[in-house]
């Protein structure tokens, strides 16, 4: 089987869903698993719902009703000429979410988050499955939580590969075209879990690995993998070919096109990955495969916003040694911050972090017990793979203050002030 993955931008409205049908008819859809994200900004809306709910607010029901209305409008656009539609299914799913919010007793934010946000993918796939049937594409709708099994580390669950492998093969046996969800899974107790934000790519790679797929294609709103994010950089170029190793490096540093965990399963079985434009399905896009060189070999720019720079020194003016570094990383793990860049000298330790779960205040309070801590919030982290003099000059002439700079043979990183 081959695997297709369509993200939120490619399923954001009725026009986009019709375009998916066009792509499937153009490329062929037999023996294909189609992994779909929630529509448009639905996940963002569900996150706001969770936030309001956790804070004891009164607007979360308004958010849920708006999500329901938006999806019913899409249903009306797609199915107005037929009596058969997913209307009842969508009402049932939104009622199920409403009931969870009413009866839930848990105060665990991550647990509640996963039980709520999963409905974005469930709703989008129901609508698209029905529409493909209407267009003559027979398919099987699969609740991915029946076969993608994880631990109970909510919001960033770890996969149980053995159990998942058995269940995937069982669920897809004798089925040709399968519609399912990305990003979501379930634990041993049947509770919904998620694979980390943007985890739909990873879901697609899981299916590809288990089924020894011929290829995985990720359909995006860009021509393929670009050397920079067009939202932040005026000039970008398409990378035609990339090796697995290079793609993993780009993903690790934060390139937004490919999820970091997606590539390693594909590399292990040498399954080629194609990143293509859903607006131009005939375009070549980018191919990621074993042994490829970066083509063209040009600097690749990665920007991460809203980072935090911590600069630490010992309270007694002693050296920063292994014991200190061990203590620092233990606290980073405790508060679930992501370490993006580190630099240390004899008397200081600097670390650029991503405060994914809003634990910065608690982290700094505990660090202050053992270290002198200086905090700089909302800094920018620029990474340049395959840098040259021109790309370094571009950073240094940006007008922003360089707070930290680090270079290796192929990679340069800069922490810059926002202002």
mmCIF file of C-alpha atoms in Angstrom:
data_model
loop_
_atom_site.group_PDB
_atom_site.id
_atom_site.type_symbol
_atom_site.label_atom_id
_atom_site.label_comp_id
_atom_site.label_asym_id
_atom_site.label_seq_id
_atom_site.Cartn_x
_atom_site.Cartn_y
_atom_site.Cartn_z
ATOM 1 C CA UNK A 1 0.000 0.000 0.000
ATOM 2 C CA UNK A 2 0.986 3.599 -0.456
ATOM 3 C CA UNK A 3 0.199 6.263 2.125
ATOM 4 C CA UNK A 4 -1.096 9.790 1.539
ATOM 5 C CA UNK A 5 -1.268 12.436 4.235
ATOM 6 C CA UNK A 6 -3.303 15.631 3.897
ATOM 7 C CA UNK A 7 -2.852 18.384 6.502
ATOM 8 C CA UNK A 8 -5.289 20.935 7.858
ATOM 9 C CA UNK A 9 -4.674 23.481 5.097
ATOM 10 C CA UNK A 10 -5.618 20.908 2.443
ATOM 11 C CA UNK A 11 -8.962 20.098 4.117
ATOM 12 C CA UNK A 12 -9.926 23.549 5.387
ATOM 13 C CA UNK A 13 -13.179 23.990 3.426
ATOM 14 C CA UNK A 14 -15.498 22.406 0.863
ATOM 15 C CA UNK A 15 -13.352 23.593 -2.059
ATOM 16 C CA UNK A 16 -10.274 21.925 -0.529
ATOM 17 C CA UNK A 17 -12.136 18.662 0.017
ATOM 18 C CA UNK A 18 -13.229 18.651 -3.623
ATOM 19 C CA UNK A 19 -9.577 19.158 -4.546
ATOM 20 C CA UNK A 20 -8.588 16.036 -2.569
ATOM 21 C CA UNK A 21 -11.063 14.081 -4.682
ATOM 22 C CA UNK A 22 -9.412 15.494 -7.810
ATOM 23 C CA UNK A 23 -5.950 14.469 -6.573
ATOM 24 C CA UNK A 24 -7.068 10.936 -5.727
ATOM 25 C CA UNK A 25 -8.666 10.458 -9.138
ATOM 26 C CA UNK A 26 -5.516 11.807 -10.777
ATOM 27 C CA UNK A 27 -3.001 9.720 -8.801
ATOM 28 C CA UNK A 28 -5.079 6.607 -8.131
ATOM 29 C CA UNK A 29 -6.491 5.572 -4.791
ATOM 30 C CA UNK A 30 -6.602 1.774 -4.718
ATOM 31 C CA UNK A 31 -4.431 0.178 -2.013
ATOM 32 C CA UNK A 32 -4.021 3.566 -0.359
ATOM 33 C CA UNK A 33 -4.229 4.725 3.242
ATOM 34 C CA UNK A 34 -5.291 8.371 3.429
ATOM 35 C CA UNK A 35 -4.331 10.060 6.704
ATOM 36 C CA UNK A 36 -6.149 13.332 7.412
ATOM 37 C CA UNK A 37 -5.770 16.184 9.881
ATOM 38 C CA UNK A 38 -8.506 18.297 11.427
ATOM 39 C CA UNK A 39 -9.941 20.964 9.144
ATOM 40 C CA UNK A 40 -8.197 24.326 8.978
ATOM 41 C CA UNK A 41 -7.833 25.901 12.421
ATOM 42 C CA UNK A 42 -10.093 23.405 14.222
ATOM 43 C CA UNK A 43 -7.309 22.135 16.505
ATOM 44 C CA UNK A 44 -6.509 25.726 17.518
ATOM 45 C CA UNK A 45 -10.181 26.302 18.338
ATOM 46 C CA UNK A 46 -10.305 23.115 20.410
ATOM 47 C CA UNK A 47 -7.195 24.248 22.280
ATOM 48 C CA UNK A 48 -8.937 27.519 23.165
ATOM 49 C CA UNK A 49 -11.930 25.452 24.295
ATOM 50 C CA UNK A 50 -9.700 23.413 26.624
ATOM 51 C CA UNK A 51 -8.045 26.543 27.990
ATOM 52 C CA UNK A 52 -11.372 28.195 28.801
ATOM 53 C CA UNK A 53 -12.758 24.972 30.271
ATOM 54 C CA UNK A 54 -9.719 24.506 32.518
ATOM 55 C CA UNK A 55 -9.956 28.108 33.729
ATOM 56 C CA UNK A 56 -13.609 27.656 34.650
ATOM 57 C CA UNK A 57 -14.760 30.022 31.941
ATOM 58 C CA UNK A 58 -18.173 30.207 30.327
ATOM 59 C CA UNK A 59 -17.301 30.568 26.643
ATOM 60 C CA UNK A 60 -16.128 27.015 25.887
ATOM 61 C CA UNK A 61 -19.646 25.973 24.882
ATOM 62 C CA UNK A 62 -19.773 28.895 22.443
ATOM 63 C CA UNK A 63 -16.502 27.659 20.935
ATOM 64 C CA UNK A 64 -17.903 24.128 20.605
ATOM 65 C CA UNK A 65 -21.077 25.421 18.956
ATOM 66 C CA UNK A 66 -19.013 27.500 16.516
ATOM 67 C CA UNK A 67 -16.918 24.441 15.605
ATOM 68 C CA UNK A 68 -20.125 22.472 15.036
ATOM 69 C CA UNK A 69 -21.649 25.238 12.894
ATOM 70 C CA UNK A 70 -18.518 25.569 10.753
ATOM 71 C CA UNK A 71 -18.487 21.850 9.967
ATOM 72 C CA UNK A 72 -22.223 21.727 9.292
ATOM 73 C CA UNK A 73 -21.779 24.582 6.814
ATOM 74 C CA UNK A 74 -19.169 22.529 4.960
ATOM 75 C CA UNK A 75 -21.571 19.574 4.970
ATOM 76 C CA UNK A 76 -24.288 21.779 3.517
ATOM 77 C CA UNK A 77 -21.925 22.943 0.749
ATOM 78 C CA UNK A 78 -20.856 19.397 -0.148
ATOM 79 C CA UNK A 79 -24.103 17.457 0.237
ATOM 80 C CA UNK A 80 -26.903 19.911 -0.602
ATOM 81 C CA UNK A 81 -27.874 17.913 -3.694
ATOM 82 C CA UNK A 82 -28.111 14.551 -1.955
ATOM 83 C CA UNK A 83 -30.047 13.127 0.996
ATOM 84 C CA UNK A 84 -27.124 11.050 2.250
ATOM 85 C CA UNK A 85 -24.718 13.080 4.369
ATOM 86 C CA UNK A 86 -22.618 12.802 7.535
ATOM 87 C CA UNK A 87 -24.869 15.296 9.357
ATOM 88 C CA UNK A 88 -26.016 12.809 12.001
ATOM 89 C CA UNK A 89 -22.465 11.532 12.544
ATOM 90 C CA UNK A 90 -21.141 15.045 13.170
ATOM 91 C CA UNK A 91 -23.968 15.901 15.556
ATOM 92 C CA UNK A 92 -23.294 12.642 17.398
ATOM 93 C CA UNK A 93 -19.565 13.394 17.693
ATOM 94 C CA UNK A 94 -20.114 16.946 18.980
ATOM 95 C CA UNK A 95 -22.676 15.628 21.469
ATOM 96 C CA UNK A 96 -20.113 13.067 22.634
ATOM 97 C CA UNK A 97 -17.590 15.845 23.226
ATOM 98 C CA UNK A 98 -20.198 17.915 25.056
ATOM 99 C CA UNK A 99 -21.044 14.961 27.300
ATOM 100 C CA UNK A 100 -17.363 14.445 28.151
ATOM 101 C CA UNK A 101 -17.057 18.070 29.234
ATOM 102 C CA UNK A 102 -20.128 17.705 31.445
ATOM 103 C CA UNK A 103 -19.143 14.500 33.247
ATOM 104 C CA UNK A 104 -15.357 14.888 33.378
ATOM 105 C CA UNK A 105 -13.897 14.937 36.893
ATOM 106 C CA UNK A 106 -10.211 15.062 35.975
ATOM 107 C CA UNK A 107 -8.126 18.204 36.524
ATOM 108 C CA UNK A 108 -5.182 16.918 34.456
ATOM 109 C CA UNK A 109 -4.815 19.439 31.628
ATOM 110 C CA UNK A 110 -2.920 17.088 29.316
ATOM 111 C CA UNK A 111 -5.489 14.298 29.770
ATOM 112 C CA UNK A 112 -8.402 16.648 29.053
ATOM 113 C CA UNK A 113 -6.548 18.120 26.085
ATOM 114 C CA UNK A 114 -6.207 14.734 24.400
ATOM 115 C CA UNK A 115 -9.821 13.733 25.051
ATOM 116 C CA UNK A 116 -11.004 16.980 23.432
ATOM 117 C CA UNK A 117 -8.708 17.707 20.482
ATOM 118 C CA UNK A 118 -9.151 14.227 18.982
ATOM 119 C CA UNK A 119 -12.623 15.236 17.820
ATOM 120 C CA UNK A 120 -11.158 17.548 15.155
ATOM 121 C CA UNK A 121 -9.706 14.604 13.233
ATOM 122 C CA UNK A 122 -12.723 12.361 13.825
ATOM 123 C CA UNK A 123 -15.098 14.970 12.416
ATOM 124 C CA UNK A 124 -12.975 15.867 9.365
ATOM 125 C CA UNK A 125 -12.477 12.241 8.335
ATOM 126 C CA UNK A 126 -16.193 11.446 8.647
ATOM 127 C CA UNK A 127 -17.065 14.303 6.297
ATOM 128 C CA UNK A 128 -14.377 13.442 3.757
ATOM 129 C CA UNK A 129 -15.156 9.713 3.819
ATOM 130 C CA UNK A 130 -18.818 10.455 3.022
ATOM 131 C CA UNK A 131 -17.883 12.886 0.249
ATOM 132 C CA UNK A 132 -15.501 10.448 -1.423
ATOM 133 C CA UNK A 133 -18.305 7.860 -1.458
ATOM 134 C CA UNK A 134 -20.542 10.446 -3.089
ATOM 135 C CA UNK A 135 -17.866 10.951 -5.753
ATOM 136 C CA UNK A 136 -17.602 7.230 -6.457
ATOM 137 C CA UNK A 137 -14.517 6.516 -4.360
ATOM 138 C CA UNK A 138 -15.478 3.615 -2.116
ATOM 139 C CA UNK A 139 -13.551 3.688 1.149
ATOM 140 C CA UNK A 140 -13.403 2.312 4.669
ATOM 141 C CA UNK A 141 -13.488 4.803 7.562
ATOM 142 C CA UNK A 142 -11.101 3.697 10.302
ATOM 143 C CA UNK A 143 -11.013 5.112 13.821
ATOM 144 C CA UNK A 144 -7.235 5.127 14.182
ATOM 145 C CA UNK A 145 -7.529 4.774 17.961
ATOM 146 C CA UNK A 146 -8.457 1.131 17.374
ATOM 147 C CA UNK A 147 -4.977 0.330 16.090
ATOM 148 C CA UNK A 148 -2.436 3.053 16.969
ATOM 149 C CA UNK A 149 -1.608 2.225 20.587
ATOM 150 C CA UNK A 150 0.554 4.290 22.932
ATOM 151 C CA UNK A 151 1.466 4.775 26.564
ATOM 152 C CA UNK A 152 -0.462 7.289 28.708
ATOM 153 C CA UNK A 153 1.925 10.223 28.327
ATOM 154 C CA UNK A 154 -0.815 12.587 27.181
ATOM 155 C CA UNK A 155 -0.038 15.236 24.537
ATOM 156 C CA UNK A 156 3.184 13.488 23.474
ATOM 157 C CA UNK A 157 2.539 9.754 23.779
ATOM 158 C CA UNK A 158 5.121 7.088 22.947
ATOM 159 C CA UNK A 159 4.118 4.397 20.475
ATOM 160 C CA UNK A 160 3.706 0.735 21.372
ATOM 161 C CA UNK A 161 5.158 -0.607 18.124
ATOM 162 C CA UNK A 162 4.420 -4.296 18.698
ATOM 163 C CA UNK A 163 0.739 -3.915 19.555
ATOM 164 C CA UNK A 164 0.238 -1.232 16.922
ATOM 165 C CA UNK A 165 1.771 -3.439 14.228
ATOM 166 C CA UNK A 166 -0.561 -6.343 14.970
ATOM 167 C CA UNK A 167 -3.671 -4.183 15.123
ATOM 168 C CA UNK A 168 -2.875 -2.193 11.957
ATOM 169 C CA UNK A 169 -2.452 -5.375 9.903
ATOM 170 C CA UNK A 170 -5.701 -6.736 11.325
ATOM 171 C CA UNK A 171 -7.692 -3.563 10.643
ATOM 172 C CA UNK A 172 -6.564 -2.990 7.042
ATOM 173 C CA UNK A 173 -6.741 -6.632 5.917
ATOM 174 C CA UNK A 174 -8.715 -7.019 2.656
ATOM 175 C CA UNK A 175 -9.397 -3.274 2.447
ATOM 176 C CA UNK A 176 -8.344 -1.101 -0.473
ATOM 177 C CA UNK A 177 -8.941 2.605 0.227
ATOM 178 C CA UNK A 178 -8.831 3.614 3.889
ATOM 179 C CA UNK A 179 -9.659 6.997 5.409
ATOM 180 C CA UNK A 180 -8.229 7.585 8.874
ATOM 181 C CA UNK A 181 -6.963 10.218 11.288
ATOM 182 C CA UNK A 182 -3.505 11.540 11.974
ATOM 183 C CA UNK A 183 -2.154 12.815 15.293
ATOM 184 C CA UNK A 184 -4.446 10.809 17.576
ATOM 185 C CA UNK A 185 -4.178 7.352 19.170
ATOM 186 C CA UNK A 186 -5.264 5.581 22.371
ATOM 187 C CA UNK A 187 -3.708 4.001 25.445
ATOM 188 C CA UNK A 188 -4.275 0.579 26.995
ATOM 189 C CA UNK A 189 -7.349 1.849 28.862
ATOM 190 C CA UNK A 190 -8.968 3.193 25.706
ATOM 191 C CA UNK A 191 -8.385 6.871 26.496
ATOM 192 C CA UNK A 192 -7.465 9.105 23.588
ATOM 193 C CA UNK A 193 -3.832 10.188 23.329
ATOM 194 C CA UNK A 194 -1.965 12.404 20.882
ATOM 195 C CA UNK A 195 1.445 12.022 19.256
ATOM 196 C CA UNK A 196 2.606 15.618 19.679
ATOM 197 C CA UNK A 197 1.547 18.686 17.724
ATOM 198 C CA UNK A 198 1.806 18.159 13.956
ATOM 199 C CA UNK A 199 1.910 14.411 14.639
ATOM 200 C CA UNK A 200 -0.193 13.511 11.586
ATOM 201 C CA UNK A 201 2.986 13.090 9.546
ATOM 202 C CA UNK A 202 4.197 10.617 12.152
ATOM 203 C CA UNK A 203 0.925 8.672 11.941
ATOM 204 C CA UNK A 204 1.407 8.343 8.195
ATOM 205 C CA UNK A 205 4.990 7.115 8.707
ATOM 206 C CA UNK A 206 3.787 4.534 11.240
ATOM 207 C CA UNK A 207 1.394 3.069 8.682
ATOM 208 C CA UNK A 208 4.058 3.164 5.958
ATOM 209 C CA UNK A 209 6.595 1.361 8.151
ATOM 210 C CA UNK A 210 4.236 -1.364 9.374
ATOM 211 C CA UNK A 211 2.828 -2.065 5.910
ATOM 212 C CA UNK A 212 6.156 -1.828 4.023
ATOM 213 C CA UNK A 213 4.584 0.836 1.831
ATOM 214 C CA UNK A 214 5.923 1.700 -1.584
ATOM 215 C CA UNK A 215 5.952 5.399 -0.664
ATOM 216 C CA UNK A 216 4.588 8.103 1.611
ATOM 217 C CA UNK A 217 3.347 11.361 0.112
ATOM 218 C CA UNK A 218 2.672 14.413 2.267
ATOM 219 C CA UNK A 219 0.462 16.959 0.506
ATOM 220 C CA UNK A 220 1.168 20.569 1.534
ATOM 221 C CA UNK A 221 0.291 24.136 0.569
ATOM 222 C CA UNK A 222 3.881 24.669 -0.640
ATOM 223 C CA UNK A 223 5.648 23.194 -3.716
ATOM 224 C CA UNK A 224 7.688 20.834 -1.532
ATOM 225 C CA UNK A 225 10.432 21.262 1.047
ATOM 226 C CA UNK A 226 11.767 24.801 0.766
ATOM 227 C CA UNK A 227 15.069 26.116 2.059
ATOM 228 C CA UNK A 228 13.172 28.595 4.270
ATOM 229 C CA UNK A 229 9.667 29.224 5.566
ATOM 230 C CA UNK A 230 7.948 31.629 3.124
ATOM 231 C CA UNK A 231 6.027 33.161 6.044
ATOM 232 C CA UNK A 232 9.255 34.628 7.409
ATOM 233 C CA UNK A 233 11.651 34.815 4.444
ATOM 234 C CA UNK A 234 11.053 36.731 1.237
ATOM 235 C CA UNK A 235 13.143 34.498 -1.038
ATOM 236 C CA UNK A 236 12.848 30.701 -0.967
ATOM 237 C CA UNK A 237 13.954 27.827 -3.191
ATOM 238 C CA UNK A 238 12.598 24.325 -3.665
ATOM 239 C CA UNK A 239 14.852 21.512 -2.475
ATOM 240 C CA UNK A 240 14.376 18.836 -5.138
ATOM 241 C CA UNK A 241 16.166 15.960 -3.391
ATOM 242 C CA UNK A 242 17.154 15.422 0.236
ATOM 243 C CA UNK A 243 18.721 12.492 2.035
ATOM 244 C CA UNK A 244 16.985 11.032 5.073
ATOM 245 C CA UNK A 245 19.868 12.227 7.236
ATOM 246 C CA UNK A 246 19.640 15.800 5.987
ATOM 247 C CA UNK A 247 15.859 15.845 6.349
ATOM 248 C CA UNK A 248 16.187 14.555 9.919
ATOM 249 C CA UNK A 249 18.671 17.333 10.688
ATOM 250 C CA UNK A 250 16.327 19.974 9.249
ATOM 251 C CA UNK A 251 13.384 18.548 11.191
ATOM 252 C CA UNK A 252 15.419 18.397 14.395
ATOM 253 C CA UNK A 253 16.288 22.073 14.129
ATOM 254 C CA UNK A 254 12.634 22.947 13.515
ATOM 255 C CA UNK A 255 11.884 22.942 9.786
ATOM 256 C CA UNK A 256 8.083 22.954 9.760
ATOM 257 C CA UNK A 257 7.426 20.906 6.630
ATOM 258 C CA UNK A 258 8.286 17.465 8.065
ATOM 259 C CA UNK A 259 7.571 16.247 11.592
ATOM 260 C CA UNK A 260 10.800 15.227 13.378
ATOM 261 C CA UNK A 261 9.612 11.711 14.248
ATOM 262 C CA UNK A 262 8.364 10.988 10.727
ATOM 263 C CA UNK A 263 11.643 10.252 9.033
ATOM 264 C CA UNK A 264 13.348 7.585 11.115
ATOM 265 C CA UNK A 265 10.791 4.786 10.444
ATOM 266 C CA UNK A 266 10.958 5.592 6.729
ATOM 267 C CA UNK A 267 14.752 5.548 6.728
ATOM 268 C CA UNK A 268 14.887 2.162 8.441
ATOM 269 C CA UNK A 269 12.952 0.539 5.575
ATOM 270 C CA UNK A 270 14.124 2.953 2.864
ATOM 271 C CA UNK A 271 10.583 4.037 2.035
ATOM 272 C CA UNK A 272 10.761 7.169 -0.146
ATOM 273 C CA UNK A 273 8.975 10.273 1.088
ATOM 274 C CA UNK A 274 7.469 12.758 -1.361
ATOM 275 C CA UNK A 275 6.418 16.246 -0.266
ATOM 276 C CA UNK A 276 4.121 17.718 -2.917
ATOM 277 C CA UNK A 277 1.736 20.597 -3.454
ATOM 278 C CA UNK A 278 -1.991 19.864 -3.295
ATOM 279 C CA UNK A 279 -2.435 22.930 -5.503
ATOM 280 C CA UNK A 280 -0.158 21.461 -8.197
ATOM 281 C CA UNK A 281 -0.286 17.651 -7.862
ATOM 282 C CA UNK A 282 1.576 17.159 -11.154
ATOM 283 C CA UNK A 283 4.597 19.068 -9.866
ATOM 284 C CA UNK A 284 7.715 17.112 -8.912
ATOM 285 C CA UNK A 285 7.858 18.387 -5.349
ATOM 286 C CA UNK A 286 10.637 17.085 -3.091
ATOM 287 C CA UNK A 287 11.852 13.503 -2.810
ATOM 288 C CA UNK A 288 13.502 12.295 0.393
ATOM 289 C CA UNK A 289 15.357 9.009 0.018
ATOM 290 C CA UNK A 290 18.468 7.044 0.887
ATOM 291 C CA UNK A 291 21.793 8.304 -0.439
ATOM 292 C CA UNK A 292 20.503 11.505 -1.981
ATOM 293 C CA UNK A 293 22.552 14.661 -1.774
ATOM 294 C CA UNK A 294 20.928 18.002 -0.997
ATOM 295 C CA UNK A 295 19.898 19.393 -4.366
ATOM 296 C CA UNK A 296 20.466 22.272 -4.763
ATOM 297 C CA UNK A 297 23.173 22.630 -2.111
ATOM 298 C CA UNK A 298 22.197 25.993 -0.636
ATOM 299 C CA UNK A 299 21.825 27.484 2.868
ATOM 300 C CA UNK A 300 18.637 26.398 4.642
ATOM 301 C CA UNK A 301 17.112 28.859 7.115
ATOM 302 C CA UNK A 302 15.013 27.823 10.125
ATOM 303 C CA UNK A 303 13.415 30.336 12.479
ATOM 304 C CA UNK A 304 11.876 29.580 15.864
ATOM 305 C CA UNK A 305 9.998 32.365 17.622
ATOM 306 C CA UNK A 306 8.938 32.776 21.250
ATOM 307 C CA UNK A 307 11.978 31.034 22.695
ATOM 308 C CA UNK A 308 13.525 31.694 26.115
ATOM 309 C CA UNK A 309 17.208 32.159 26.880
ATOM 310 C CA UNK A 310 18.375 31.176 30.367
ATOM 311 C CA UNK A 311 21.854 32.213 31.503
ATOM 312 C CA UNK A 312 23.006 30.481 34.685
ATOM 313 C CA UNK A 313 25.991 30.803 36.988
ATOM 314 C CA UNK A 314 26.748 29.266 40.381
ATOM 315 C CA UNK A 315 25.847 31.161 43.551
ATOM 316 C CA UNK A 316 29.293 30.621 45.061
ATOM 317 C CA UNK A 317 31.199 31.632 41.913
ATOM 318 C CA UNK A 318 32.529 28.103 41.440
ATOM 319 C CA UNK A 319 32.934 26.464 38.041
ATOM 320 C CA UNK A 320 30.014 24.954 36.137
ATOM 321 C CA UNK A 321 30.891 21.253 36.231
ATOM 322 C CA UNK A 322 29.230 17.963 35.341
ATOM 323 C CA UNK A 323 27.201 17.831 38.564
ATOM 324 C CA UNK A 324 25.717 21.283 37.861
ATOM 325 C CA UNK A 325 24.867 20.394 34.281
ATOM 326 C CA UNK A 326 23.207 17.165 35.441
ATOM 327 C CA UNK A 327 21.058 19.148 37.906
ATOM 328 C CA UNK A 328 20.043 21.616 35.189
ATOM 329 C CA UNK A 329 18.994 18.932 32.722
ATOM 330 C CA UNK A 330 17.128 17.033 35.417
ATOM 331 C CA UNK A 331 14.988 20.126 36.005
ATOM 332 C CA UNK A 332 14.514 20.657 32.268
ATOM 333 C CA UNK A 333 13.117 17.146 32.080
ATOM 334 C CA UNK A 334 10.958 17.651 35.169
ATOM 335 C CA UNK A 335 9.261 20.715 33.670
ATOM 336 C CA UNK A 336 9.091 19.283 30.145
ATOM 337 C CA UNK A 337 10.881 22.124 28.375
ATOM 338 C CA UNK A 338 12.568 21.444 25.058
ATOM 339 C CA UNK A 339 16.264 22.303 24.903
ATOM 340 C CA UNK A 340 17.072 23.978 21.587
ATOM 341 C CA UNK A 341 20.668 25.128 22.060
ATOM 342 C CA UNK A 342 23.274 25.060 24.826
ATOM 343 C CA UNK A 343 26.590 26.772 25.432
ATOM 344 C CA UNK A 344 28.763 26.655 28.515
ATOM 345 C CA UNK A 345 32.015 28.113 29.795
ATOM 346 C CA UNK A 346 33.899 27.575 33.037
ATOM 347 C CA UNK A 347 31.601 29.872 35.023
ATOM 348 C CA UNK A 348 28.349 30.090 33.048
ATOM 349 C CA UNK A 349 25.794 27.942 31.278
ATOM 350 C CA UNK A 350 23.405 29.296 28.646
ATOM 351 C CA UNK A 351 20.455 27.371 27.273
ATOM 352 C CA UNK A 352 17.795 28.345 24.746
ATOM 353 C CA UNK A 353 14.535 26.539 25.525
ATOM 354 C CA UNK A 354 11.010 26.125 24.224
ATOM 355 C CA UNK A 355 8.554 26.369 27.122
ATOM 356 C CA UNK A 356 6.016 23.994 25.522
ATOM 357 C CA UNK A 357 3.787 23.546 28.558
ATOM 358 C CA UNK A 358 4.008 26.936 30.242
ATOM 359 C CA UNK A 359 6.242 25.712 33.096
ATOM 360 C CA UNK A 360 8.907 28.428 32.827
ATOM 361 C CA UNK A 361 7.987 30.221 36.059
ATOM 362 C CA UNK A 362 8.160 26.995 38.103
ATOM 363 C CA UNK A 363 11.432 25.995 36.420
ATOM 364 C CA UNK A 364 13.096 29.331 37.173
ATOM 365 C CA UNK A 365 11.912 29.268 40.790
ATOM 366 C CA UNK A 366 13.626 25.930 41.330
ATOM 367 C CA UNK A 367 16.753 26.880 39.394
ATOM 368 C CA UNK A 368 17.075 29.976 41.583
ATOM 369 C CA UNK A 369 17.620 27.727 44.602
ATOM 370 C CA UNK A 370 20.965 26.593 43.189
ATOM 371 C CA UNK A 371 21.972 29.132 40.542
ATOM 372 C CA UNK A 372 21.910 32.782 39.652
ATOM 373 C CA UNK A 373 19.482 32.880 36.724
ATOM 374 C CA UNK A 374 18.980 35.556 34.089
ATOM 375 C CA UNK A 375 15.877 35.108 31.922
ATOM 376 C CA UNK A 376 15.336 36.591 28.472
ATOM 377 C CA UNK A 377 11.919 35.729 27.047
ATOM 378 C CA UNK A 378 10.576 36.002 23.481
ATOM 379 C CA UNK A 379 13.937 35.600 21.802
ATOM 380 C CA UNK A 380 14.438 34.290 18.257
ATOM 381 C CA UNK A 381 16.438 31.203 17.369
ATOM 382 C CA UNK A 382 17.879 31.260 13.840
ATOM 383 C CA UNK A 383 19.468 28.096 12.476
ATOM 384 C CA UNK A 384 21.313 27.985 9.141
ATOM 385 C CA UNK A 385 22.239 24.600 7.677
ATOM 386 C CA UNK A 386 25.041 24.747 5.068
ATOM 387 C CA UNK A 387 25.743 28.373 5.934
ATOM 388 C CA UNK A 388 28.001 30.601 3.894
ATOM 389 C CA UNK A 389 29.376 34.107 4.374
ATOM 390 C CA UNK A 390 26.362 35.697 2.728
ATOM 391 C CA UNK A 391 23.832 33.938 4.967
ATOM 392 C CA UNK A 392 25.824 34.795 8.112
ATOM 393 C CA UNK A 393 26.014 38.417 6.982
ATOM 394 C CA UNK A 394 22.230 38.469 6.545
ATOM 395 C CA UNK A 395 21.753 37.535 10.204
ATOM 396 C CA UNK A 396 24.361 39.952 11.500
ATOM 397 C CA UNK A 397 22.874 42.847 9.525
ATOM 398 C CA UNK A 398 19.294 42.120 10.592
ATOM 399 C CA UNK A 399 19.408 44.903 13.171
ATOM 400 C CA UNK A 400 18.704 42.526 16.050
ATOM 401 C CA UNK A 401 21.099 42.005 18.947
ATOM 402 C CA UNK A 402 22.942 38.665 18.919
ATOM 403 C CA UNK A 403 22.677 37.149 22.401
ATOM 404 C CA UNK A 404 24.315 33.803 21.622
ATOM 405 C CA UNK A 405 26.177 32.419 18.630
ATOM 406 C CA UNK A 406 27.359 28.895 17.849
ATOM 407 C CA UNK A 407 28.795 27.185 14.764
ATOM 408 C CA UNK A 408 29.680 23.673 13.742
ATOM 409 C CA UNK A 409 31.001 22.439 10.409
ATOM 410 C CA UNK A 410 27.594 22.652 8.649
ATOM 411 C CA UNK A 411 25.320 24.505 11.052
ATOM 412 C CA UNK A 412 25.260 28.002 12.540
ATOM 413 C CA UNK A 413 22.814 29.059 15.249
ATOM 414 C CA UNK A 414 22.020 32.500 16.610
ATOM 415 C CA UNK A 415 19.821 33.573 19.502
ATOM 416 C CA UNK A 416 18.570 37.087 18.758
ATOM 417 C CA UNK A 417 16.559 39.617 20.709
ATOM 418 C CA UNK A 418 13.063 40.196 19.300
ATOM 419 C CA UNK A 419 13.575 43.986 19.239
#
